[in-house]
Rosetta silent file (secondary structure, phi, psi, omega in degrees, C-alpha in Angstrom):
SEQUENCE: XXXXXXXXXXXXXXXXXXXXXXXXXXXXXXXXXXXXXXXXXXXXXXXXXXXXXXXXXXXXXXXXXXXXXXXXXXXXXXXXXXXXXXXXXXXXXXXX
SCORE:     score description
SCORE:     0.000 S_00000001
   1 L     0.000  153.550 -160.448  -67.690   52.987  -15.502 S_00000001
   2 L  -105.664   88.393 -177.008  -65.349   50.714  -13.457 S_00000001
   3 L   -93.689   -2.621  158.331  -67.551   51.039  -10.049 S_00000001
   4 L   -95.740    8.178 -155.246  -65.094   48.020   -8.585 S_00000001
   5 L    11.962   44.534  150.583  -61.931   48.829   -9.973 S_00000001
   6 L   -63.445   -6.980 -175.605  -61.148   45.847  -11.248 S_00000001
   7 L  -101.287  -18.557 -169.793  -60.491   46.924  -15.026 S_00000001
   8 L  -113.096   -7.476  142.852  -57.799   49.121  -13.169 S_00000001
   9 L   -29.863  -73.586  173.877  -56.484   45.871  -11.388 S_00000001
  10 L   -69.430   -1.333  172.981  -56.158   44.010  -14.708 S_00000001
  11 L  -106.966  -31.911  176.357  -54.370   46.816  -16.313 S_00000001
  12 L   -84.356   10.382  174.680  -51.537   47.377  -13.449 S_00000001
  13 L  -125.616    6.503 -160.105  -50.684   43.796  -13.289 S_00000001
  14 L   -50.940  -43.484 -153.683  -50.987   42.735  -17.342 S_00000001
  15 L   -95.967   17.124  161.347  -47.483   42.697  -17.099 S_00000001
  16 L   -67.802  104.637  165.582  -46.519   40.839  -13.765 S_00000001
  17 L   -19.542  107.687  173.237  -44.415   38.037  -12.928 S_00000001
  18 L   -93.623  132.331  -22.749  -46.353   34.799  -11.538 S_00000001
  19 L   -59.398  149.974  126.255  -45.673   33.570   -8.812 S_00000001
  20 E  -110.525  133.015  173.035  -45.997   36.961   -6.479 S_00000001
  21 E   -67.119 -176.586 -169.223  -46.486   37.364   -3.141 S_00000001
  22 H   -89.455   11.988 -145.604  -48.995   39.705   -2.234 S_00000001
  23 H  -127.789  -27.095  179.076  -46.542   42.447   -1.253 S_00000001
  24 H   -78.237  -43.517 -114.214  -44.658   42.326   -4.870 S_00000001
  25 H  -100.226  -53.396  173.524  -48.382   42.131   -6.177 S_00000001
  26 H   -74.080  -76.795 -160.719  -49.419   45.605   -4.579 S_00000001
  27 H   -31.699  -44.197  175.692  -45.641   47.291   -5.209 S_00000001
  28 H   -51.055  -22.278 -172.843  -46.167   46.390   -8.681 S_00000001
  29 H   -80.174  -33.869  161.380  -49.507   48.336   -8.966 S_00000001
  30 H   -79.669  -22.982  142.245  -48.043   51.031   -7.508 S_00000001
  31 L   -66.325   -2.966  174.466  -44.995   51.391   -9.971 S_00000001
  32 L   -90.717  -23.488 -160.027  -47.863   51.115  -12.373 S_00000001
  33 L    63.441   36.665 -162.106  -49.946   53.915  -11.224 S_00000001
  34 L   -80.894  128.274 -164.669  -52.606   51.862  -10.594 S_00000001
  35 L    -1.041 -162.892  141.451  -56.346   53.750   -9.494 S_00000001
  36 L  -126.002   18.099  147.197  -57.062   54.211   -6.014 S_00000001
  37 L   -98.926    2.958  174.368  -59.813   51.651   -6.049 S_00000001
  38 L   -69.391  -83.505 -142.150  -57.478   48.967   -7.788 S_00000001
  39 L   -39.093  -47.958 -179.894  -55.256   49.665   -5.031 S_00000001
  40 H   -58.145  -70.713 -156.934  -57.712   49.565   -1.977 S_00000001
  41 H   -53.444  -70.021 -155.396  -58.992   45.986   -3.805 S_00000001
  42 H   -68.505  -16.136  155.071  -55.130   44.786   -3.792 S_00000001
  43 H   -56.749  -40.498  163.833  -54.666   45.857   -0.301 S_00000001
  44 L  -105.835   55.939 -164.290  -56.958   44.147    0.683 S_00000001
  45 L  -102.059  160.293 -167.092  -56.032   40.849   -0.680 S_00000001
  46 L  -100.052  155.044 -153.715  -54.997   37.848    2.191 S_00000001
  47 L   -90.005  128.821 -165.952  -51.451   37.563    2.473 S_00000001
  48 L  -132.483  170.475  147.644  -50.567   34.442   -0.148 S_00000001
  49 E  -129.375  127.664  158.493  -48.550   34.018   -3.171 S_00000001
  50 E   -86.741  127.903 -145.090  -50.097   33.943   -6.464 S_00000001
  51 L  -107.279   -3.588  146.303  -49.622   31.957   -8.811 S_00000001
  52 L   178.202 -159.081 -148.397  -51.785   34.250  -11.414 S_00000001
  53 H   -63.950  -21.840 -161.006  -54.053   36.863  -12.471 S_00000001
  54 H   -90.481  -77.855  154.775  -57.021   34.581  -11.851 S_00000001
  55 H    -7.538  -67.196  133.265  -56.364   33.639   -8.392 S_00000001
  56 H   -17.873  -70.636 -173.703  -56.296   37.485   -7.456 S_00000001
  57 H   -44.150  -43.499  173.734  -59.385   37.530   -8.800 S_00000001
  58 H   -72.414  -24.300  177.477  -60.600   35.182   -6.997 S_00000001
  59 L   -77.695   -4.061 -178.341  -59.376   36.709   -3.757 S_00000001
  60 L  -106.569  118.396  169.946  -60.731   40.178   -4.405 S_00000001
  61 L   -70.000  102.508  172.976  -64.450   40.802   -2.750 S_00000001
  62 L  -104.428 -179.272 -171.777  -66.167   42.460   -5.524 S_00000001
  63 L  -116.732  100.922  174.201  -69.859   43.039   -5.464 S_00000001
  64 L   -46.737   -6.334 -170.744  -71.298   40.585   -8.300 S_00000001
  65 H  -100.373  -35.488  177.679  -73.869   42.852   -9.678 S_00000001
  66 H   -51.200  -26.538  177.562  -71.494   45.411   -9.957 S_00000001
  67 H   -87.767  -46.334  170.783  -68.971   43.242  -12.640 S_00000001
  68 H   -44.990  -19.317  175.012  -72.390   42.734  -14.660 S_00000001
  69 L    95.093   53.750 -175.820  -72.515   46.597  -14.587 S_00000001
  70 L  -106.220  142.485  173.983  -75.798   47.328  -12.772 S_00000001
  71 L   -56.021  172.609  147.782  -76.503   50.532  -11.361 S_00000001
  72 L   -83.183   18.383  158.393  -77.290   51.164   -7.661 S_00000001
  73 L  -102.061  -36.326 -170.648  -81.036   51.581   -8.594 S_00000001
  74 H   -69.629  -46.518 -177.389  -80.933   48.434  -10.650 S_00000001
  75 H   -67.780  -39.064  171.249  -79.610   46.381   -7.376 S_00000001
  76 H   -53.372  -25.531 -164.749  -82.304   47.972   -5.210 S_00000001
  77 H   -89.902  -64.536  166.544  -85.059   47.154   -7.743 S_00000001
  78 H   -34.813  -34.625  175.721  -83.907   43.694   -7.744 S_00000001
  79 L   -91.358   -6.219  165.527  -83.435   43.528   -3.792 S_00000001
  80 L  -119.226    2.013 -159.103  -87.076   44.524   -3.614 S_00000001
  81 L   -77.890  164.722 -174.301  -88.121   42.493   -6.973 S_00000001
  82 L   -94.276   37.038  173.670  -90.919   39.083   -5.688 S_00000001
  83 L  -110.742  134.592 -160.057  -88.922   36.229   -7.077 S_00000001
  84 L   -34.368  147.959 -171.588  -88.467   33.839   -5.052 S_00000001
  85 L   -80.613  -19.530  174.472  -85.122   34.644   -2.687 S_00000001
  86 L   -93.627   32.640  149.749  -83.298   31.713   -3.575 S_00000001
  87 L   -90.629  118.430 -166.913  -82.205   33.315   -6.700 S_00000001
  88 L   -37.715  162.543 -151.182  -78.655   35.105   -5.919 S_00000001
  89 L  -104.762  -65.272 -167.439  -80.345   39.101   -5.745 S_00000001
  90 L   -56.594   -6.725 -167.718  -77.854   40.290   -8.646 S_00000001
  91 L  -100.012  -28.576 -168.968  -79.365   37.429  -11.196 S_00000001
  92 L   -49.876  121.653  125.825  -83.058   38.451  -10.205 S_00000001
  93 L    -8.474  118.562 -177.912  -85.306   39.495  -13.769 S_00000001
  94 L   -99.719    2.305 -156.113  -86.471   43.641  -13.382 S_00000001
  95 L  -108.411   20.874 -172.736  -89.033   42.710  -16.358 S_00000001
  96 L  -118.811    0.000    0.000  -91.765   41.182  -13.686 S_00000001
């Protein structure tokens, strides 16, 4: 499951024209039918022009453990696991 909707991002924009501002960037997504958590992600993109898909990307706050696919028990277990804290939380080892 797509718990960032970022797979429904990347599907309503395969076909867009680079550069776009951010205002073409959402209309397109929206002649696209695109989710309603793509959309909430492209709304809240800063207002720029892009010059592609990867740039958007970069510009979208996603939650890193979530594009590895981790549960919300798996992030908790991690956010309580005893390795040392200056390993980023979503990268943290469950097997200790």
């Amino acid at each position: 499951m797509d718990e960032t909707g970022w797979n429904g991002v990347r599907a309503a924009l395969d076909d867009l024209d680079y550069p776009a501002r951010k205002e073409q960037v959402v209309g397109h997504a929206e002649r696209r039918g695109a989710p309603a958590a793509a959309m909430r992600l492209l709304r809240g993109l800063p207002l720029e022009t892009y010059r592609n898909l990867d740039e958007i990307r970069s510009s979208v706050p996603l939650d890193p453990a979530a594009d590895d696919g981790q549960t919300p028990d798996e992030r908790a277990r991690r956010a309580r696991s005893p390795h040392n804290h200056r390993i980023a939380q979503h990268l943290r080892d469950l097997r200790t």
